[in-house]
Amino acid sequence: SQWGEENLQALSIQEGEDVTMNCSYKTYTTVVHWYRQDSGRGPALIILIRSNEREKRSGRLRATLDTSSQSSSLSITAAQCEDTAVYFCATGANTGKLTFGHGTILRVHP
Amino acid sequence: EAAVTQSPRNKVTVTGGNVTLSCRQTNSHNYMYWYRQDTGHGLRLIHYSYGAGNLQIGDVPDGYKATRTTQEDFFLLLELASPSQTSLYFCASSDGGPDTQYFGPGTRLLVL
């Protein structure tokens, strides 16, 4: 999980495997963002799931949201080497700002 | 596509030095943000703004000032830089609320 006192997490998998990253949050949110950050670049949004959705899919990505347990997950199906990156979840309401988790380093090996 | 640019991309200064980081967005977004990124801490919000002349305090504002001169331009000022401010700084813009934030490429700052 990305939140609280947890350190930055790292996952290492083989190409073709599925992987799931988890995120728990502490405050009310109307949306959970998942961002991807490639080495040397700024984060970029890859999928967004709103509080009235339980699941959202985009290509090989699947995001889930459980507002009762205040948790979200991001799954990547059949991971590829180019999926190697740092993945962040971020939450926000109507305050004009987002709160980011510590991130998960994903390494996909050929 | 959204465009956020930052300058300089790399900066080295000494303790006590004066540093200004610049950010420009051409997305016509109202909101702009300054973050710092350090290993193990993710992205932490320093200051943000919802329009020219407006400034909101973020989660880690100590030692930083910011100024939003136009809708496009947002500056981060370190007037007495300290080694603890060595970090990777990102600027972002958005339409506000919980909307998508578009990030610049980052500025790597080293304070000796």
PDB file of C-alpha atoms in Angstrom:
ATOM      1  CA  SER A   1       0.000   0.000   0.000  1.00  0.00           C
ATOM      2  CA  GLN A   2       1.169   3.532  -0.729  1.00  0.00           C
ATOM      3  CA  TRP A   3      -0.157   5.466   2.223  1.00  0.00           C
ATOM      4  CA  GLY A   4       0.620   6.231   5.851  1.00  0.00           C
ATOM      5  CA  GLU A   5       4.102   5.468   7.102  1.00  0.00           C
ATOM      6  CA  GLU A   6       4.894   2.878   4.451  1.00  0.00           C
ATOM      7  CA  ASN A   7       8.115   3.405   2.563  1.00  0.00           C
ATOM      8  CA  LEU A   8       8.265   3.574  -1.189  1.00  0.00           C
ATOM      9  CA  GLN A   9       7.385   0.050  -2.385  1.00  0.00           C
ATOM     10  CA  ALA A  10       9.066  -1.896  -5.146  1.00  0.00           C
ATOM     11  CA  LEU A  11       7.703  -4.736  -7.253  1.00  0.00           C
ATOM     12  CA  SER A  12       9.726  -6.834  -9.678  1.00  0.00           C
ATOM     13  CA  ILE A  13       7.990  -9.152 -12.150  1.00  0.00           C
ATOM     14  CA  GLN A  14       8.572 -10.954 -15.420  1.00  0.00           C
ATOM     15  CA  GLU A  15       7.145  -9.818 -18.701  1.00  0.00           C
ATOM     16  CA  GLY A  16       3.714 -11.326 -19.292  1.00  0.00           C
ATOM     17  CA  GLU A  17       2.735 -11.511 -15.623  1.00  0.00           C
ATOM     18  CA  ASP A  18      -0.157  -9.636 -14.090  1.00  0.00           C
ATOM     19  CA  VAL A  19       0.494  -7.197 -11.266  1.00  0.00           C
ATOM     20  CA  THR A  20      -1.642  -5.278  -8.786  1.00  0.00           C
ATOM     21  CA  MET A  21      -0.683  -2.187  -6.812  1.00  0.00           C
ATOM     22  CA  ASN A  22      -2.699  -1.024  -3.836  1.00  0.00           C
ATOM     23  CA  CYS A  23      -3.451   2.348  -2.359  1.00  0.00           C
ATOM     24  CA  SER A  24      -5.302   3.263   0.807  1.00  0.00           C
ATOM     25  CA  TYR A  25      -6.327   6.778   1.699  1.00  0.00           C
ATOM     26  CA  LYS A  26      -7.350   8.556   4.861  1.00  0.00           C
ATOM     27  CA  THR A  27      -9.603  11.450   3.904  1.00  0.00           C
ATOM     28  CA  TYR A  28     -12.784  11.860   1.908  1.00  0.00           C
ATOM     29  CA  THR A  29     -12.224  11.761  -1.807  1.00  0.00           C
ATOM     30  CA  THR A  30     -14.434  12.094  -4.851  1.00  0.00           C
ATOM     31  CA  VAL A  31     -11.871  10.609  -7.199  1.00  0.00           C
ATOM     32  CA  VAL A  32      -8.734   8.476  -7.229  1.00  0.00           C
ATOM     33  CA  HIS A  33      -6.099   9.240  -9.834  1.00  0.00           C
ATOM     34  CA  TRP A  34      -3.371   6.864 -10.885  1.00  0.00           C
ATOM     35  CA  TYR A  35      -0.285   8.489 -12.340  1.00  0.00           C
ATOM     36  CA  ARG A  36       2.733   6.950 -13.973  1.00  0.00           C
ATOM     37  CA  GLN A  37       6.196   8.513 -13.818  1.00  0.00           C
ATOM     38  CA  ASP A  38       8.904   7.451 -16.209  1.00  0.00           C
ATOM     39  CA  SER A  39      12.540   8.059 -15.357  1.00  0.00           C
ATOM     40  CA  GLY A  40      13.481  11.691 -15.860  1.00  0.00           C
ATOM     41  CA  ARG A  41       9.949  12.877 -16.507  1.00  0.00           C
ATOM     42  CA  GLY A  42       6.998  14.298 -14.636  1.00  0.00           C
ATOM     43  CA  PRO A  43       4.017  12.127 -13.629  1.00  0.00           C
ATOM     44  CA  ALA A  44       1.260  11.611 -16.155  1.00  0.00           C
ATOM     45  CA  LEU A  45      -2.312  10.453 -15.535  1.00  0.00           C
ATOM     46  CA  ILE A  46      -3.057   6.941 -16.774  1.00  0.00           C
ATOM     47  CA  ILE A  47      -6.481   6.244 -15.272  1.00  0.00           C
ATOM     48  CA  LEU A  48      -8.994   8.004 -13.047  1.00  0.00           C
ATOM     49  CA  ILE A  49     -11.836   6.405 -11.095  1.00  0.00           C
ATOM     50  CA  ARG A  50     -14.630   8.372  -9.466  1.00  0.00           C
ATOM     51  CA  SER A  51     -16.345   7.644  -6.176  1.00  0.00           C
ATOM     52  CA  ASN A  52     -19.486   6.420  -7.899  1.00  0.00           C
ATOM     53  CA  GLU A  53     -17.507   3.805  -9.846  1.00  0.00           C
ATOM     54  CA  ARG A  54     -16.244   0.491  -8.513  1.00  0.00           C
ATOM     55  CA  GLU A  55     -14.128  -0.424 -11.505  1.00  0.00           C
ATOM     56  CA  LYS A  56     -12.603   1.329 -14.501  1.00  0.00           C
ATOM     57  CA  ARG A  57     -10.733  -0.200 -17.404  1.00  0.00           C
ATOM     58  CA  SER A  58      -8.400   1.272 -19.976  1.00  0.00           C
ATOM     59  CA  GLY A  59      -6.573  -1.151 -22.237  1.00  0.00           C
ATOM     60  CA  ARG A  60      -4.481  -3.424 -20.004  1.00  0.00           C
ATOM     61  CA  LEU A  61      -5.167  -1.252 -16.965  1.00  0.00           C
ATOM     62  CA  ARG A  62      -7.894  -1.869 -14.420  1.00  0.00           C
ATOM     63  CA  ALA A  63      -8.576   0.380 -11.457  1.00  0.00           C
ATOM     64  CA  THR A  64     -10.890  -0.431  -8.582  1.00  0.00           C
ATOM     65  CA  LEU A  65     -12.232   1.736  -5.809  1.00  0.00           C
ATOM     66  CA  ASP A  66     -13.777   0.691  -2.503  1.00  0.00           C
ATOM     67  CA  THR A  67     -14.974   3.796  -0.708  1.00  0.00           C
ATOM     68  CA  SER A  68     -16.062   1.833   2.375  1.00  0.00           C
ATOM     69  CA  SER A  69     -12.506   0.638   3.032  1.00  0.00           C
ATOM     70  CA  GLN A  70     -10.955   3.761   1.488  1.00  0.00           C
ATOM     71  CA  SER A  71      -8.777   1.770  -0.840  1.00  0.00           C
ATOM     72  CA  SER A  72      -8.019   1.578  -4.529  1.00  0.00           C
ATOM     73  CA  SER A  73      -6.005  -0.764  -6.696  1.00  0.00           C
ATOM     74  CA  LEU A  74      -4.364  -0.607 -10.088  1.00  0.00           C
ATOM     75  CA  SER A  75      -3.847  -3.810 -12.038  1.00  0.00           C
ATOM     76  CA  ILE A  76      -1.812  -4.285 -15.180  1.00  0.00           C
ATOM     77  CA  THR A  77      -2.533  -7.337 -17.275  1.00  0.00           C
ATOM     78  CA  ALA A  78       0.299  -9.071 -19.147  1.00  0.00           C
ATOM     79  CA  ALA A  79       2.897  -6.525 -18.104  1.00  0.00           C
ATOM     80  CA  GLN A  80       5.477  -5.448 -20.637  1.00  0.00           C
ATOM     81  CA  CYS A  81       8.964  -4.047 -20.178  1.00  0.00           C
ATOM     82  CA  GLU A  82       7.708  -0.597 -21.124  1.00  0.00           C
ATOM     83  CA  ASP A  83       5.397  -0.679 -18.089  1.00  0.00           C
ATOM     84  CA  THR A  84       8.504  -0.214 -15.921  1.00  0.00           C
ATOM     85  CA  ALA A  85       7.874   3.060 -14.055  1.00  0.00           C
ATOM     86  CA  VAL A  86       6.821   4.505 -10.722  1.00  0.00           C
ATOM     87  CA  TYR A  87       3.066   4.493 -10.135  1.00  0.00           C
ATOM     88  CA  PHE A  88       1.324   6.921  -7.794  1.00  0.00           C
ATOM     89  CA  CYS A  89      -2.200   7.111  -6.556  1.00  0.00           C
ATOM     90  CA  ALA A  90      -3.642  10.500  -5.683  1.00  0.00           C
ATOM     91  CA  THR A  91      -6.881  11.526  -4.057  1.00  0.00           C
ATOM     92  CA  GLY A  92      -8.820  14.756  -3.976  1.00  0.00           C
ATOM     93  CA  ALA A  93     -12.152  16.364  -3.386  1.00  0.00           C
ATOM     94  CA  ASN A  94     -13.239  19.835  -4.376  1.00  0.00           C
ATOM     95  CA  THR A  95     -10.381  21.622  -2.646  1.00  0.00           C
ATOM     96  CA  GLY A  96      -8.344  22.320  -5.751  1.00  0.00           C
ATOM     97  CA  LYS A  97      -5.528  20.006  -4.769  1.00  0.00           C
ATOM     98  CA  LEU A  98      -4.560  16.345  -4.781  1.00  0.00           C
ATOM     99  CA  THR A  99      -2.753  14.301  -2.151  1.00  0.00           C
ATOM    100  CA  PHE A 100      -0.254  11.809  -3.549  1.00  0.00           C
ATOM    101  CA  GLY A 101       0.848   8.482  -2.142  1.00  0.00           C
ATOM    102  CA  HIS A 102       4.497   7.513  -1.820  1.00  0.00           C
ATOM    103  CA  GLY A 103       4.434   5.490  -5.013  1.00  0.00           C
ATOM    104  CA  THR A 104       5.252   1.966  -6.171  1.00  0.00           C
ATOM    105  CA  ILE A 105       8.322   1.213  -8.288  1.00  0.00           C
ATOM    106  CA  LEU A 106       7.437  -1.422 -10.856  1.00  0.00           C
ATOM    107  CA  ARG A 107      10.196  -3.219 -12.750  1.00  0.00           C
ATOM    108  CA  VAL A 108       9.226  -5.602 -15.523  1.00  0.00           C
ATOM    109  CA  HIS A 109      12.007  -7.906 -16.645  1.00  0.00           C
ATOM    110  CA  PRO A 110      12.196  -9.523 -20.108  1.00  0.00           C
TER     111      PRO A 110
ATOM    112  CA  GLU B   1      -1.879  18.343 -25.627  1.00  0.00           C
ATOM    113  CA  ALA B   2      -1.304  20.000 -22.261  1.00  0.00           C
ATOM    114  CA  ALA B   3       1.968  21.864 -22.052  1.00  0.00           C
ATOM    115  CA  VAL B   4       3.831  22.793 -18.891  1.00  0.00           C
ATOM    116  CA  THR B   5       7.420  23.934 -19.120  1.00  0.00           C
ATOM    117  CA  GLN B   6       9.933  24.574 -16.358  1.00  0.00           C
ATOM    118  CA  SER B   7      13.240  26.390 -16.192  1.00  0.00           C
ATOM    119  CA  PRO B   8      15.974  25.855 -15.396  1.00  0.00           C
ATOM    120  CA  ARG B   9      16.071  22.073 -15.669  1.00  0.00           C
ATOM    121  CA  ASN B  10      19.059  21.850 -13.366  1.00  0.00           C
ATOM    122  CA  LYS B  11      20.348  24.319 -10.801  1.00  0.00           C
ATOM    123  CA  VAL B  12      23.216  24.298  -8.327  1.00  0.00           C
ATOM    124  CA  THR B  13      23.468  26.907  -5.604  1.00  0.00           C
ATOM    125  CA  VAL B  14      25.151  27.352  -2.250  1.00  0.00           C
ATOM    126  CA  THR B  15      23.629  27.510   1.203  1.00  0.00           C
ATOM    127  CA  GLY B  16      22.082  30.931   1.690  1.00  0.00           C
ATOM    128  CA  GLY B  17      21.746  31.510  -2.020  1.00  0.00           C
ATOM    129  CA  ASN B  18      18.731  32.947  -3.794  1.00  0.00           C
ATOM    130  CA  VAL B  19      16.942  30.730  -6.326  1.00  0.00           C
ATOM    131  CA  THR B  20      13.919  31.264  -8.547  1.00  0.00           C
ATOM    132  CA  LEU B  21      12.272  28.378 -10.364  1.00  0.00           C
ATOM    133  CA  SER B  22       9.962  29.224 -13.236  1.00  0.00           C
ATOM    134  CA  CYS B  23       6.916  27.475 -14.626  1.00  0.00           C
ATOM    135  CA  ARG B  24       4.740  28.319 -17.609  1.00  0.00           C
ATOM    136  CA  GLN B  25       1.585  26.575 -18.776  1.00  0.00           C
ATOM    137  CA  THR B  26      -0.252  27.059 -22.046  1.00  0.00           C
ATOM    138  CA  ASN B  27      -3.328  25.029 -21.094  1.00  0.00           C
ATOM    139  CA  SER B  28      -5.456  27.993 -20.016  1.00  0.00           C
ATOM    140  CA  HIS B  29      -5.785  26.291 -16.634  1.00  0.00           C
ATOM    141  CA  ASN B  30      -6.688  28.302 -13.572  1.00  0.00           C
ATOM    142  CA  TYR B  31      -4.775  26.179 -11.066  1.00  0.00           C
ATOM    143  CA  MET B  32      -1.021  25.810 -10.841  1.00  0.00           C
ATOM    144  CA  TYR B  33       1.018  23.857  -8.299  1.00  0.00           C
ATOM    145  CA  TRP B  34       4.559  23.462  -7.026  1.00  0.00           C
ATOM    146  CA  TYR B  35       5.660  20.094  -5.637  1.00  0.00           C
ATOM    147  CA  ARG B  36       8.870  18.672  -4.380  1.00  0.00           C
ATOM    148  CA  GLN B  37       9.734  15.015  -4.855  1.00  0.00           C
ATOM    149  CA  ASP B  38      12.101  13.158  -2.585  1.00  0.00           C
ATOM    150  CA  THR B  39      12.783   9.444  -2.371  1.00  0.00           C
ATOM    151  CA  GLY B  40      10.364   7.840   0.031  1.00  0.00           C
ATOM    152  CA  HIS B  41       8.046  10.853   0.224  1.00  0.00           C
ATOM    153  CA  GLY B  42       6.338  10.896  -3.113  1.00  0.00           C
ATOM    154  CA  LEU B  43       5.108  14.303  -4.252  1.00  0.00           C
ATOM    155  CA  ARG B  44       4.561  16.931  -1.584  1.00  0.00           C
ATOM    156  CA  LEU B  45       2.683  20.125  -2.291  1.00  0.00           C
ATOM    157  CA  ILE B  46       4.555  23.324  -1.510  1.00  0.00           C
ATOM    158  CA  HIS B  47       2.254  26.086  -2.798  1.00  0.00           C
ATOM    159  CA  TYR B  48      -0.555  26.412  -5.294  1.00  0.00           C
ATOM    160  CA  SER B  49      -2.622  29.105  -6.931  1.00  0.00           C
ATOM    161  CA  TYR B  50      -6.022  29.401  -8.577  1.00  0.00           C
ATOM    162  CA  GLY B  51      -5.302  32.516 -10.566  1.00  0.00           C
ATOM    163  CA  ALA B  52      -3.038  35.476 -11.146  1.00  0.00           C
ATOM    164  CA  GLY B  53      -2.216  37.180  -7.863  1.00  0.00           C
ATOM    165  CA  ASN B  54      -3.580  34.296  -5.786  1.00  0.00           C
ATOM    166  CA  LEU B  55      -1.449  32.066  -3.551  1.00  0.00           C
ATOM    167  CA  GLN B  56      -2.466  29.112  -1.391  1.00  0.00           C
ATOM    168  CA  ILE B  57      -0.239  27.394   1.130  1.00  0.00           C
ATOM    169  CA  GLY B  58       0.439  23.734   0.560  1.00  0.00           C
ATOM    170  CA  ASP B  59       1.614  20.996   2.893  1.00  0.00           C
ATOM    171  CA  VAL B  60       5.350  21.800   3.080  1.00  0.00           C
ATOM    172  CA  PRO B  61       5.604  25.604   2.593  1.00  0.00           C
ATOM    173  CA  ASP B  62       8.410  26.454   5.028  1.00  0.00           C
ATOM    174  CA  GLY B  63      11.364  28.124   3.338  1.00  0.00           C
ATOM    175  CA  TYR B  64       9.479  28.759   0.099  1.00  0.00           C
ATOM    176  CA  LYS B  65       7.666  31.691  -1.405  1.00  0.00           C
ATOM    177  CA  ALA B  66       5.681  31.667  -4.609  1.00  0.00           C
ATOM    178  CA  THR B  67       4.172  34.191  -6.923  1.00  0.00           C
ATOM    179  CA  ARG B  68       1.634  33.861  -9.724  1.00  0.00           C
ATOM    180  CA  THR B  69       2.156  36.811 -12.043  1.00  0.00           C
ATOM    181  CA  THR B  70      -0.187  35.783 -14.871  1.00  0.00           C
ATOM    182  CA  GLN B  71      -2.482  32.883 -15.619  1.00  0.00           C
ATOM    183  CA  GLU B  72       0.436  31.271 -17.435  1.00  0.00           C
ATOM    184  CA  ASP B  73       3.349  31.919 -15.068  1.00  0.00           C
ATOM    185  CA  PHE B  74       4.052  30.611 -11.571  1.00  0.00           C
ATOM    186  CA  PHE B  75       7.350  31.099  -9.765  1.00  0.00           C
ATOM    187  CA  LEU B  76       8.873  29.388  -6.759  1.00  0.00           C
ATOM    188  CA  LEU B  77      11.362  31.402  -4.710  1.00  0.00           C
ATOM    189  CA  LEU B  78      13.960  30.139  -2.284  1.00  0.00           C
ATOM    190  CA  GLU B  79      15.435  33.236  -0.684  1.00  0.00           C
ATOM    191  CA  LEU B  80      17.875  31.522   1.677  1.00  0.00           C
ATOM    192  CA  ALA B  81      18.448  28.099   0.208  1.00  0.00           C
ATOM    193  CA  SER B  82      19.400  25.271   2.551  1.00  0.00           C
ATOM    194  CA  PRO B  83      20.738  21.759   1.813  1.00  0.00           C
ATOM    195  CA  SER B  84      17.394  20.319   2.959  1.00  0.00           C
ATOM    196  CA  GLN B  85      15.848  21.943  -0.101  1.00  0.00           C
ATOM    197  CA  THR B  86      17.916  19.806  -2.434  1.00  0.00           C
ATOM    198  CA  SER B  87      15.197  18.029  -4.348  1.00  0.00           C
ATOM    199  CA  LEU B  88      13.381  17.497  -7.622  1.00  0.00           C
ATOM    200  CA  TYR B  89      10.735  20.178  -8.144  1.00  0.00           C
ATOM    201  CA  PHE B  90       7.670  19.777 -10.317  1.00  0.00           C
ATOM    202  CA  CYS B  91       5.154  22.291 -11.500  1.00  0.00           C
ATOM    203  CA  ALA B  92       1.676  21.242 -12.582  1.00  0.00           C
ATOM    204  CA  SER B  93      -1.521  22.826 -13.848  1.00  0.00           C
ATOM    205  CA  SER B  94      -5.171  21.808 -13.817  1.00  0.00           C
ATOM    206  CA  ASP B  95      -8.718  23.059 -14.083  1.00  0.00           C
ATOM    207  CA  GLY B  96      -8.978  22.658 -10.313  1.00  0.00           C
ATOM    208  CA  GLY B  97     -11.025  20.480  -8.019  1.00  0.00           C
ATOM    209  CA  PRO B  98     -10.033  16.846  -8.319  1.00  0.00           C
ATOM    210  CA  ASP B  99      -9.270  17.252 -12.013  1.00  0.00           C
ATOM    211  CA  THR B 100      -6.252  15.853 -13.813  1.00  0.00           C
ATOM    212  CA  GLN B 101      -2.984  17.620 -13.154  1.00  0.00           C
ATOM    213  CA  TYR B 102      -0.500  18.067 -15.987  1.00  0.00           C
ATOM    214  CA  PHE B 103       3.097  18.081 -14.910  1.00  0.00           C
ATOM    215  CA  GLY B 104       6.191  19.765 -16.254  1.00  0.00           C
ATOM    216  CA  PRO B 105       9.499  17.944 -16.769  1.00  0.00           C
ATOM    217  CA  GLY B 106      10.936  18.964 -13.397  1.00  0.00           C
ATOM    218  CA  THR B 107      13.847  21.021 -12.080  1.00  0.00           C
ATOM    219  CA  ARG B 108      16.628  19.299 -10.200  1.00  0.00           C
ATOM    220  CA  LEU B 109      18.020  21.597  -7.491  1.00  0.00           C
ATOM    221  CA  LEU B 110      21.214  20.964  -5.564  1.00  0.00           C
ATOM    222  CA  VAL B 111      22.043  23.162  -2.590  1.00  0.00           C
ATOM    223  CA  LEU B 112      25.651  22.778  -1.487  1.00  0.00           C
TER     224      LEU B 112
END
